[in-house]
Short mmCIF file of C-alpha atoms and ligand atoms in Angstrom, two decimals:
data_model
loop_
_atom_site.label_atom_id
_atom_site.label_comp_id
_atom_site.label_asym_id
_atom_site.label_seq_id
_atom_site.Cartn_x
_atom_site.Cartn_y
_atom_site.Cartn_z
CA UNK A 42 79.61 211.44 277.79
CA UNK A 43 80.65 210.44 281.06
CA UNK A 44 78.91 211.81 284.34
CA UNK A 45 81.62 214.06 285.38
CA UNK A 46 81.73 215.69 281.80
CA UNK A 47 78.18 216.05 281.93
CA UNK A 48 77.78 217.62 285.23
CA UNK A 49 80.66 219.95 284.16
CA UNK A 50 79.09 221.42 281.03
CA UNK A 51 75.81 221.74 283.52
CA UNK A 52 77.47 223.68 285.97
CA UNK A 53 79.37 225.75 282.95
CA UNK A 54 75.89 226.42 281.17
CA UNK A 55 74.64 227.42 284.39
CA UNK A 56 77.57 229.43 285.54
CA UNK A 57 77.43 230.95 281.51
CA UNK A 58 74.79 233.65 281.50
CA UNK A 59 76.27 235.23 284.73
CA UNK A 60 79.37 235.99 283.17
CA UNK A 61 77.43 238.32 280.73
CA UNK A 62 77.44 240.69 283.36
CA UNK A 63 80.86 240.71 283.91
CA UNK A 64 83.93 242.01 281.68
CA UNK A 65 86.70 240.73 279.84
CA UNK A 66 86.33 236.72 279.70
CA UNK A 67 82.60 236.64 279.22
CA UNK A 68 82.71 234.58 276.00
CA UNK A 69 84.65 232.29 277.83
CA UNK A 70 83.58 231.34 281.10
CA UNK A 71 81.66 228.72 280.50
CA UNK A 72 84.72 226.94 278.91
CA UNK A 73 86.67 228.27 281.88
CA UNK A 74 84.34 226.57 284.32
CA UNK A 75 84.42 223.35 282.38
CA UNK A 76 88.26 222.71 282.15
CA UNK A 77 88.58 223.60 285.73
CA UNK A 78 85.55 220.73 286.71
CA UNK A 79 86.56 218.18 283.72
CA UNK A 80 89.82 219.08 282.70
CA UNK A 81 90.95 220.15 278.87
CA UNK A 82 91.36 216.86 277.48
CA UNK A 83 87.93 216.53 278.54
CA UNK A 84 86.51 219.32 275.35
CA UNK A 85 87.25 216.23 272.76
CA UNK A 86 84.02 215.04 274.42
CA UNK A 87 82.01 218.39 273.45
CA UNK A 88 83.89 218.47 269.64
CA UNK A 89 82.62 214.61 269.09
CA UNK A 90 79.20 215.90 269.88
CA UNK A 91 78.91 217.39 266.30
CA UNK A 92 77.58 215.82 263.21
CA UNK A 93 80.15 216.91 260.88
CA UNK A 94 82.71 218.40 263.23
CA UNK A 95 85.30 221.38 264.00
CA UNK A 96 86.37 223.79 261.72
CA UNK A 97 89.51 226.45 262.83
CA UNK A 98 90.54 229.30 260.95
CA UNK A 99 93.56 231.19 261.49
CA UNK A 100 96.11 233.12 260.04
CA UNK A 101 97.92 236.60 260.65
CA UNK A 102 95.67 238.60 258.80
CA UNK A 103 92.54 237.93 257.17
CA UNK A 104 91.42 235.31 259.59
CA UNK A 105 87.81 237.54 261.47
CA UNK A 106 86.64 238.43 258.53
CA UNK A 107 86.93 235.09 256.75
CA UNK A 108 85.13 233.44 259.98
CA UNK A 109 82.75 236.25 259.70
CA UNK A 110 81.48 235.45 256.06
CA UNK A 111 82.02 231.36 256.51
CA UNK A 112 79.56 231.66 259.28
CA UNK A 113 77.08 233.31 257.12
CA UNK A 114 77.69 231.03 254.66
CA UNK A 115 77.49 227.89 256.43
CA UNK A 116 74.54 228.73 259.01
CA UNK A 117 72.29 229.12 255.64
CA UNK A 118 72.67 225.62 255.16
CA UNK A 119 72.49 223.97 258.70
CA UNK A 120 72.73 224.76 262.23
CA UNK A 121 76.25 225.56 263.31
CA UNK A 122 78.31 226.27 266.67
CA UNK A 123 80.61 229.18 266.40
CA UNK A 124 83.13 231.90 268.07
CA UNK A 125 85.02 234.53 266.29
CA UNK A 126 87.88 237.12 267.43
CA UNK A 127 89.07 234.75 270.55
CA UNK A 128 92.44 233.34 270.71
CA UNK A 129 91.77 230.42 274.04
CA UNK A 130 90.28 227.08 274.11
CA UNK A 131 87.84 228.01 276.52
CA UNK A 132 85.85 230.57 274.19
CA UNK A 133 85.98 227.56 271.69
CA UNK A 134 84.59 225.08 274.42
CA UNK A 135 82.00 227.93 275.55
CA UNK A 136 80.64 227.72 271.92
CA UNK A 137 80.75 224.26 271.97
CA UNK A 138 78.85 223.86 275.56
CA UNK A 139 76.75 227.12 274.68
CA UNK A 140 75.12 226.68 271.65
CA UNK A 141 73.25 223.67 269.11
CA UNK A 142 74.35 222.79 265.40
CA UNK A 143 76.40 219.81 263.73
CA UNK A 144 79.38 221.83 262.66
CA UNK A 145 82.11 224.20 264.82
CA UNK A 146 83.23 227.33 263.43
CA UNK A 147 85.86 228.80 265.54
CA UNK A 148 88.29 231.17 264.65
CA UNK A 149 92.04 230.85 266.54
CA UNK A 150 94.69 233.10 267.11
CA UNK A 151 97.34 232.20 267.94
CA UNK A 152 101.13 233.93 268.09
CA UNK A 153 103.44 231.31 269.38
CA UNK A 154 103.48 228.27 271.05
CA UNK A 155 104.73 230.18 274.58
CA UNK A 156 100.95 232.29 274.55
CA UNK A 157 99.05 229.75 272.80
CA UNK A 158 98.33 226.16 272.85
CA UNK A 159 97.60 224.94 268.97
CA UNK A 160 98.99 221.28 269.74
CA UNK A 161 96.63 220.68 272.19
CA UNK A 162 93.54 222.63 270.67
CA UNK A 163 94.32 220.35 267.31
CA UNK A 164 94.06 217.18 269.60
CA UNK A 165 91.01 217.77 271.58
CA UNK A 166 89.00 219.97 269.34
CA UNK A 167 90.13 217.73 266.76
CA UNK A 168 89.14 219.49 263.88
CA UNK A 169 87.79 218.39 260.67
CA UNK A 170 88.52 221.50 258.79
CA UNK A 171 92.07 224.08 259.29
CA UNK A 172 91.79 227.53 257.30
CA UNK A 173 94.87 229.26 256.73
CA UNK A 174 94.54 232.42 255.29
CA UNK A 175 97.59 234.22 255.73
CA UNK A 176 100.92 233.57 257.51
CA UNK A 177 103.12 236.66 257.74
CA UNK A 178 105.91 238.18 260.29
CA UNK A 179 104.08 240.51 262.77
CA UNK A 180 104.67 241.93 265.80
CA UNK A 181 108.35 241.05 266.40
CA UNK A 182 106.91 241.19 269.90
CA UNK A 183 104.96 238.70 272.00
CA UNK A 184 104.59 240.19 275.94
CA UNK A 185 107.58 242.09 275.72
CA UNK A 186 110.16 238.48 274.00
CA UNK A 187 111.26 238.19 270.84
CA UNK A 188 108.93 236.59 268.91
CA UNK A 189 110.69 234.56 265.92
CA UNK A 190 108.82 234.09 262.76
CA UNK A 191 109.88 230.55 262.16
CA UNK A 192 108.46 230.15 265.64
CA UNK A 193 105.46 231.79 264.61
CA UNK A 194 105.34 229.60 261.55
CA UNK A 195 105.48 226.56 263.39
CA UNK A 196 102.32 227.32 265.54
CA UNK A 197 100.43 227.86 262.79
CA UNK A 198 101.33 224.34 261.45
CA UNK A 199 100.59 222.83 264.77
CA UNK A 200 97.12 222.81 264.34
CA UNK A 201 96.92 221.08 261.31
CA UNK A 202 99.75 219.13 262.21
CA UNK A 203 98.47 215.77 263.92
CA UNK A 204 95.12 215.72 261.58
CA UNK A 205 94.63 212.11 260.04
CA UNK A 206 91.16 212.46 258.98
CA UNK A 207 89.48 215.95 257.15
CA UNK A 208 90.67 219.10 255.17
CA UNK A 209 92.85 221.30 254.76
CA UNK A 210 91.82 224.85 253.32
CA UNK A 211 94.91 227.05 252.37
CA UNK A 212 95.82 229.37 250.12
CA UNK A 213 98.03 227.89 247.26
CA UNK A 214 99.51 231.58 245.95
CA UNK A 215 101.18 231.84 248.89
CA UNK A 216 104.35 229.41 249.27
CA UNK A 217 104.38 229.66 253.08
CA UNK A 218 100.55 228.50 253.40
CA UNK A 219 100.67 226.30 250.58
CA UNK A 220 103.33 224.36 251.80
CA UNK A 221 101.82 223.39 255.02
CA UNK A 222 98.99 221.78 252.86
CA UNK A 223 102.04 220.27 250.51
CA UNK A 224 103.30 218.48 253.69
CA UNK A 225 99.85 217.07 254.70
CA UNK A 226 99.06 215.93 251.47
CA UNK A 227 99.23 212.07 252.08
CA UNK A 228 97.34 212.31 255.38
CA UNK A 229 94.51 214.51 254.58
CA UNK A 230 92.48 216.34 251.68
CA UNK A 231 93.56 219.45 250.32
CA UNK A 232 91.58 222.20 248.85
CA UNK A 233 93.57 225.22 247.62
CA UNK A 234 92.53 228.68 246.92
CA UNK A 235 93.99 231.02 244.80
CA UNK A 236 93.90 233.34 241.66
CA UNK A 237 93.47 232.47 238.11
CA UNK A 238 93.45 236.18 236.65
CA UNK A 239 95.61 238.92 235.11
CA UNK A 240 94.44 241.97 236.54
CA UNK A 241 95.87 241.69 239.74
CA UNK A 242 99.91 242.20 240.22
CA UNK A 243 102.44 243.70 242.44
CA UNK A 244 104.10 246.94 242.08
CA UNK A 245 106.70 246.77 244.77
CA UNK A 246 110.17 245.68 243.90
CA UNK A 247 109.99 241.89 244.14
CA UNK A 248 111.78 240.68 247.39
CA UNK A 249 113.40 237.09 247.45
CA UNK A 250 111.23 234.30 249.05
CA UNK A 251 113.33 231.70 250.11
CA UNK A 252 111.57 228.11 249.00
CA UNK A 253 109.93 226.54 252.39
CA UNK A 254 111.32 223.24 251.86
CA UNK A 255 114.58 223.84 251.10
CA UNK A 256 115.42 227.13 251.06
CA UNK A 257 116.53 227.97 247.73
CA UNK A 258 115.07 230.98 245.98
CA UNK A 259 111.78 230.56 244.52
CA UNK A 260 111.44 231.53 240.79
CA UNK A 261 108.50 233.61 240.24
CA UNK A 262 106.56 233.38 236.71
CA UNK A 263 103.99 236.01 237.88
CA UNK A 264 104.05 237.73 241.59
CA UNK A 265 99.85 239.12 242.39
CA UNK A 266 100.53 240.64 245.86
CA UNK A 267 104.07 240.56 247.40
CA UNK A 268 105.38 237.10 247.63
CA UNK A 269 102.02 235.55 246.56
CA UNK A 270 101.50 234.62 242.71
CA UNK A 271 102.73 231.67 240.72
CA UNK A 272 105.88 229.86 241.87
CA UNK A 273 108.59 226.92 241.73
CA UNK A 274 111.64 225.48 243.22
CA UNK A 275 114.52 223.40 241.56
CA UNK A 276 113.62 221.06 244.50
CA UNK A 277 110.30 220.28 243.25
CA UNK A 278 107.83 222.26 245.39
CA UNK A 279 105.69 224.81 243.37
CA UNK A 280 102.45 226.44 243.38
CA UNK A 281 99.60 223.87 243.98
CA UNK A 282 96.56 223.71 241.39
CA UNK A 283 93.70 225.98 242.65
CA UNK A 284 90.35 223.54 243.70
CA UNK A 285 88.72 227.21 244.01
CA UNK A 286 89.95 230.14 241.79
CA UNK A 287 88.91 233.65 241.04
CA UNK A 288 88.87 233.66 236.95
CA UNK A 289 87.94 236.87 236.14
CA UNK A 290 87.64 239.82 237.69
CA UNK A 291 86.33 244.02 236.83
CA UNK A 292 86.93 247.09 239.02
CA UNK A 293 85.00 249.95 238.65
CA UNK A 294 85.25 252.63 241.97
CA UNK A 295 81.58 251.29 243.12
CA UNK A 296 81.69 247.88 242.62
CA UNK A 297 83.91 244.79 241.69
CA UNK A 298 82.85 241.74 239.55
CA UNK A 299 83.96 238.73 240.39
CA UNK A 300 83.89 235.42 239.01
CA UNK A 301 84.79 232.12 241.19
CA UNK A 302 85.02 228.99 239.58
CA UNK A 303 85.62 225.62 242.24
CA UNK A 304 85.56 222.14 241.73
CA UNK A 305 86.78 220.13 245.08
CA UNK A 306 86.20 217.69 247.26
CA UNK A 307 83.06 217.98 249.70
CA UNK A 308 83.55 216.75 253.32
CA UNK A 309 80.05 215.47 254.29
CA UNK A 310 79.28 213.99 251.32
CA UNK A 311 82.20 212.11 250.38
CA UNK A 312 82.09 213.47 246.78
CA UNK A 313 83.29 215.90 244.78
CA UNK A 314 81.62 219.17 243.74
CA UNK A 315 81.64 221.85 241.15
CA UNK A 316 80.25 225.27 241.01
CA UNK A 317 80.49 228.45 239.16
CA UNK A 318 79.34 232.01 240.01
CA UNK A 319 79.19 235.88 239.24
CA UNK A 320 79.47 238.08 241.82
CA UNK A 321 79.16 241.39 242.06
CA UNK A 322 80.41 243.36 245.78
CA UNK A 323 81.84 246.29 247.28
CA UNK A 324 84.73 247.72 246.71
CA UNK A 325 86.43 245.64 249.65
CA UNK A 326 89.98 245.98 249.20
CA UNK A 327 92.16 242.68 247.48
CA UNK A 328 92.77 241.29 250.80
CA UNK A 329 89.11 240.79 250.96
CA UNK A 330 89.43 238.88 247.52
CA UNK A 331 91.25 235.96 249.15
CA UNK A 332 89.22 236.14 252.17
CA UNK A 333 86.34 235.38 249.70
CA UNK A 334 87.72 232.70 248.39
CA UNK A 335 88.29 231.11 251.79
CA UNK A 336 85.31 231.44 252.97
CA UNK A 337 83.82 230.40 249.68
CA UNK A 338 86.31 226.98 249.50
CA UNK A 339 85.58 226.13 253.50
CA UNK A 340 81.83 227.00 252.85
CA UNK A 341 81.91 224.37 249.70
CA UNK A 342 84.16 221.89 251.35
CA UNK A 343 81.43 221.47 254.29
CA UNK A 344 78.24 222.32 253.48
CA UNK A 345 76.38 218.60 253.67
CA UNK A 346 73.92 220.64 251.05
CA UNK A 347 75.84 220.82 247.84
CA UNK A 348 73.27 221.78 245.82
CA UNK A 349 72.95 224.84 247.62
CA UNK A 350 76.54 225.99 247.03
CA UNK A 351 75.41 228.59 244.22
CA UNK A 352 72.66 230.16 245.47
CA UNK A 353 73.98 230.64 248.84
CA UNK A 354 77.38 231.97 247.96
CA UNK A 355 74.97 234.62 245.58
CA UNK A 356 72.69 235.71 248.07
CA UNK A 357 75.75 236.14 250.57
CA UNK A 358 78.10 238.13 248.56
CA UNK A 359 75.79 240.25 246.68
CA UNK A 360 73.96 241.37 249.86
CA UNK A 361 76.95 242.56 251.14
CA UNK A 362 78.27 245.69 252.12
CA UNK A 363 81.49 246.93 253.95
CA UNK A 364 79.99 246.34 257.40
CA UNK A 365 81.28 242.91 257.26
CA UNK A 366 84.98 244.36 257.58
CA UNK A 367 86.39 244.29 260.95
CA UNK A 368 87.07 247.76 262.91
CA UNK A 369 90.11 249.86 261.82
CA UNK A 370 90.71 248.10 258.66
CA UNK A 371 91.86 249.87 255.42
CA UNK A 372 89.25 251.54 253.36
CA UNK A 373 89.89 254.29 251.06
CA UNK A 374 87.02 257.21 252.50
CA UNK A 375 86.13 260.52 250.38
CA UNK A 376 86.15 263.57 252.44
CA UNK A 377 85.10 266.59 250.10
CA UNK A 378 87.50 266.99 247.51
CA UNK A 379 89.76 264.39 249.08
CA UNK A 380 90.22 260.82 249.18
CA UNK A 381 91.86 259.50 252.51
CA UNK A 382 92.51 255.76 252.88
CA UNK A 383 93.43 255.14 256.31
CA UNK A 384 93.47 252.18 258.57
CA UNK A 385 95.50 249.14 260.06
CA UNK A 386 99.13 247.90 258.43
CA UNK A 387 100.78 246.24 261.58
CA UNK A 388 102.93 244.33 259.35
CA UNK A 389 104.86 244.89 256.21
CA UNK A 390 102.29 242.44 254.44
CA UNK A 391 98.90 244.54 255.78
CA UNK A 392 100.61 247.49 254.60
CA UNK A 393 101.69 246.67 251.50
CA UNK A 394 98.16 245.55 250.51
CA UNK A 395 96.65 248.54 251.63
CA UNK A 396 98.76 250.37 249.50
CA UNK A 397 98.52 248.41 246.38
CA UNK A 398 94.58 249.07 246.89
CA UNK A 399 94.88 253.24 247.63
CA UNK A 400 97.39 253.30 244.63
CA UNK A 401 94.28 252.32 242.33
CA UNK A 402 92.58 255.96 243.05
CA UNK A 403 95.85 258.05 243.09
CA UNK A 404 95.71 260.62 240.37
CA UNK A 405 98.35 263.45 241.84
CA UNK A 406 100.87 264.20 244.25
CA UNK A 407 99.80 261.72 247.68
CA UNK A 408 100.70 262.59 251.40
CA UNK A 409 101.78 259.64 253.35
CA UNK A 410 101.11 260.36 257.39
CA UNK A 411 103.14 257.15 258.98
CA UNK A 412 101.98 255.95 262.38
CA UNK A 413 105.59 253.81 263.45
CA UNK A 414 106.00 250.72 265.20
CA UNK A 415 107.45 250.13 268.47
CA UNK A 416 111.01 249.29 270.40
CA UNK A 417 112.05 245.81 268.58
CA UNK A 418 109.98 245.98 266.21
CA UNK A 419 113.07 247.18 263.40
CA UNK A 420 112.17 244.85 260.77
CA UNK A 421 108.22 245.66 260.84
CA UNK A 422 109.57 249.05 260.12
CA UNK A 423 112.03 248.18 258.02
CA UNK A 424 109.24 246.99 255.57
CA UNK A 425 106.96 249.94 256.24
CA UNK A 426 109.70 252.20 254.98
CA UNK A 427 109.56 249.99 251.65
CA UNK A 428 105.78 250.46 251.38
CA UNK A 429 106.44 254.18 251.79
CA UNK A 430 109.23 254.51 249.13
CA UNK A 431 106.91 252.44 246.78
CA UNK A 432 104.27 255.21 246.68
CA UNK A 433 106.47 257.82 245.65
CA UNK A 434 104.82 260.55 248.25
CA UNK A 435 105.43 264.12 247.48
CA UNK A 436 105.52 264.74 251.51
CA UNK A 437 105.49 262.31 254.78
CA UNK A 438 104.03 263.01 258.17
CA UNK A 439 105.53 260.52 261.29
CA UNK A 440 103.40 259.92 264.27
CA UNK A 441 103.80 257.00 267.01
CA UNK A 442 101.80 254.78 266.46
CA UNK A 443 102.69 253.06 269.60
CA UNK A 444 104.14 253.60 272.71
CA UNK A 445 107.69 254.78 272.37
CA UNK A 446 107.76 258.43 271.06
CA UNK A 447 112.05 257.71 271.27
CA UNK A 448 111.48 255.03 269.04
CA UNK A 449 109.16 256.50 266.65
CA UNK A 450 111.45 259.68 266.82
CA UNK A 451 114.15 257.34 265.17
CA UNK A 452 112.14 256.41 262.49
CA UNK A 453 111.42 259.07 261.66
CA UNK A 454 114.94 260.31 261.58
CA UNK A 455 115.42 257.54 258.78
CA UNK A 456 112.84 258.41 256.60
CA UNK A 457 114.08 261.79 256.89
CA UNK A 458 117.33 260.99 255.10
CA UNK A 459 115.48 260.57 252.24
CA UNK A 460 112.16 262.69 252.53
CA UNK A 461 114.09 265.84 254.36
CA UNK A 462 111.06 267.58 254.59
CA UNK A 463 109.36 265.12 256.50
CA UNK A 464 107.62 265.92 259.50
CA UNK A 465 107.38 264.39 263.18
CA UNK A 466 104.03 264.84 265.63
CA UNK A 467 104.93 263.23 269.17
CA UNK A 468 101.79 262.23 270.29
CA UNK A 469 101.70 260.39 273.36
CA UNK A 470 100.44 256.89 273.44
CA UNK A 471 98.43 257.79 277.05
CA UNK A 472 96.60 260.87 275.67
CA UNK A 473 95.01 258.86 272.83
CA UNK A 474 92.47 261.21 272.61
CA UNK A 475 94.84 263.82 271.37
CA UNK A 476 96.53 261.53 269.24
CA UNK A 477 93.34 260.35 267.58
CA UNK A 478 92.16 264.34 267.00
CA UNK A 479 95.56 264.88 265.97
CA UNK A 480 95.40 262.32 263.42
CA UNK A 481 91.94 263.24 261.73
CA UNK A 482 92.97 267.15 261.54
CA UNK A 483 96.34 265.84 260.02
CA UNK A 484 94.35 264.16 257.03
CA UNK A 485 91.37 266.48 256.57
CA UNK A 486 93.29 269.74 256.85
CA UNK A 487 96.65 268.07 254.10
CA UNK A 488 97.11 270.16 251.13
CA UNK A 489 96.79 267.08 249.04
CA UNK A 490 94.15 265.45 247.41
CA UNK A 491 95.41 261.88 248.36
CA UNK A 492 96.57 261.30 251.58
CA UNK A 493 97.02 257.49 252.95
CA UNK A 494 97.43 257.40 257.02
CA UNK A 495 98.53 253.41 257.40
CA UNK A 496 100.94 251.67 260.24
CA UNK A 497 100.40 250.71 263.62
CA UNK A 498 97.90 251.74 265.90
CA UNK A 499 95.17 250.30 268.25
CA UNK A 500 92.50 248.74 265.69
CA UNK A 501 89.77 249.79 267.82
CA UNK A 502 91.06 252.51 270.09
CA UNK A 503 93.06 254.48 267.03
CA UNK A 504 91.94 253.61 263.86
CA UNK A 505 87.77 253.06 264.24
CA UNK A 506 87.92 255.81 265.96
CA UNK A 507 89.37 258.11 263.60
CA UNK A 508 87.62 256.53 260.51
CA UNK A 509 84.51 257.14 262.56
CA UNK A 510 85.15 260.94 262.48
CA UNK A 511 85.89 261.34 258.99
CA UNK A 512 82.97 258.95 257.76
CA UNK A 513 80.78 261.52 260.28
CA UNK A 514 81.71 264.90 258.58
ZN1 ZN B 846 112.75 224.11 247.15
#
């Protein structure tokens, strides 16, 4: 390390703790203080400090909780370095300048290459590990631009882009994810996730997904959740091999069994493992399912203690219980004689899963209360309206779920066309507070025994908050 690196992370772990007291960029002012004293490309310096090295996860949905349960998978084994929920360099080089351990676990957000920087994090974190977990349109809107998916797309890909040395972990069910580990395949390992079971498939009409390498139509023998299942192209691109797959699987309303059967390549030791286990965990919500299996293949891809790989993944899963899911996501609560699944579906993907997972319980006529996306944000909509239609509801509620009551207003004159009987609440984005209590007395006072409440919304602000007060009662 050269002096002026090393008197930067000095001043930055000095400078650190006094940033607890402060707001907003606490978990990253150390990193802040060391690019502005040693400059960005100076962080390769911190990354080549670890034994094993970097791992990123991202993705559009999926990607906290996954870094959530690799970190208490990995730190089991050996000491690691890690930040979660942060989308800048500088909370990764805070973690890195912060804390001991031979292997980086940092989670990284990123939307496009405008707002985020995944070229140069891939270069001077220079990871040994990318995670993709999912890759899906989202908010059409970055800071008030357009933001294009294929733009989108091509962030996510920079980070894994220049690797010549490490792994990729992706999920092979899902053609956009598994082609970014298709193109990489000469340059780096590989280790796919994915499903190896019948229980799981989609009920929404099947949409065409164009073929990401050369744009023809993929042919679907089996579709599990929207456009993820088992696929090919004419051109020669199809669903990967799994290295870690989920081969069986039971649902009961308390519990779910699940079996997870890997054989892959293992970074640290330069070998390649197998394992096999039963599992047995909350009812988490399929979402969750692949999450597991990330965490699970990026867990078994760098633990240097293969041996372990069993007994670990045991005692994690089966100790755990839904406190490991992020605020505001889906779950499907019971409120006396009701059950109410409610949480976040900011894009047509998030929703659709969180309906596939209500639709298990419903057994009668449902009540769909729609929180709507914002100006520009058409085609999020435009797949929310599908999600609706899907569950066949007997009678649809429309709040804002963001800030333009106009906007939402116009949704909800579309749905209306075909639910006539729909209903519109415009509840202002500023008095969230109303909104919120609005919300809550919408669900517990329905005349329906299934009611799902699913959109957009604040994760924190809207939807915690109002699972909160039903999970109170
Ligand atoms: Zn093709």
């Amino acid at each position: 390390m050269s002096v002026k690196v090393s008197i930067a992370k000095l001043l930055a772990q000095i400078g650190g703790p006094i940033s607890k007291l402060g707001s907003g960029s606490g978990k990253s002012f150390a990193g802040i203080v060391f690019t502005k004293i040693a400059g960005i490309d100076a962080i390769s310096e911190l990354s080549h400090d670890l034994d094993i090295g970097s791992i990123i996860l991202t993705g559009t949905n999926g990607k906290t909780t996954t870094t959530t349960l690799l970190i208490k998978l990995l730190s089991n084994d050996v000491p690691i370095r890690s930040s979660f929920e942060s989308n800048t360099i500088n909370a990764i080089a805070s973690a890195l300048i912060q804390q001991k351990g031979d292997i980086g676990v940092f989670e990284y957000g990123i939307r496009n290459k405008k707002y985020g920087i995944p070229d140069t994090v891939q270069r001077v974190v220079d990871p040994v590990g990318v995670v993709y977990t999912t890759i899906s349109p989202e908010h059409a809107q970055v800071a008030g631009v357009k933001n294009p998916f294929n733009e989108y797309y091509e962030a996510k890909e920079l980070l894994s882009k220049g690797m010549d040395n490490g792994v990729i972990i992706t999920n092979c069910d899902d053609p956009r994810t598994a082609f970014l580990g298709y193109k990489k395949r000469d340059d780096v390992k590989i280790n796919y996730y994915g499903l190896e079971v019948d229980d799981i498939h989609d009920f929404f009409d099947a949409d065409v997904i164009e073929c990401p390498n050369c744009g023809k139509e993929l042919t679907y023998e089996k579709r599990f959740l929207n456009h993820r299942g088992i696929y090919s192209c004419e051109c020669g691109f199809k669903r990967p091999e799994a290295d870690v797959k989920l081969t069986n699987v039971e649902f009961t309303n308390e519990k779910w069994m699940l079996t997870i059967e890997g054989d892959l390549f293992n970074y640290p030791t330069n070998k390649h493992v197998s394992f096999k286990v039963d599992l047995t965990v909350p009812p988490f919500g399929f979402h969750n399912i692949y999450n597991t299996l990330a965490s699970i293949t990026a867990y078994a891809t760098f633990t240097p203690k293969t041996e372990n790989i069993e007994s670990t993944v045991k005692d994690v899963f089966n100790n755990l219980d839904m406190s490991f899911i992020p605020p505001g996501r889906f779950e499907v609560v019971k409120h006396e004689n009701k059950l109410i699944g409610l949480g976040q579906g900011d894009n047509g993907d998030a929703a659709k899963i969180n309906a596939l997972f209500m639709n298990q319980f419903i057994d009668g006529p449902l009540e769909f209360i729609y929180t709507t996306p914002d100006v520009d944000e058409e085609e999020i909509f435009d797949d929310h309206f599908e999600v609706i239609k899907a569950l066949k509801p007997s009678h649809v509620i429309v709040v804002p779920g963001r800030k333009s009551i106009e906007k939402a207003e116009e949704y909800y004159n579309i749905i209306k066309k075909e639910y006539p009987d729909a209903e519109f609440y415009p509840l202002s984005y500023d008095e969230m507070t109303k909104r919120i209590n609005k919300l809550y007395e919408l669900a517990i006072e329905s005349e329906y025994d299934y009611v799902i409440m699913t959109g957009c919304g604040e994760e924190q602000a809207m939807w915690e908050n109002i699972k909160q007060k039903l999970i109170k009662r």
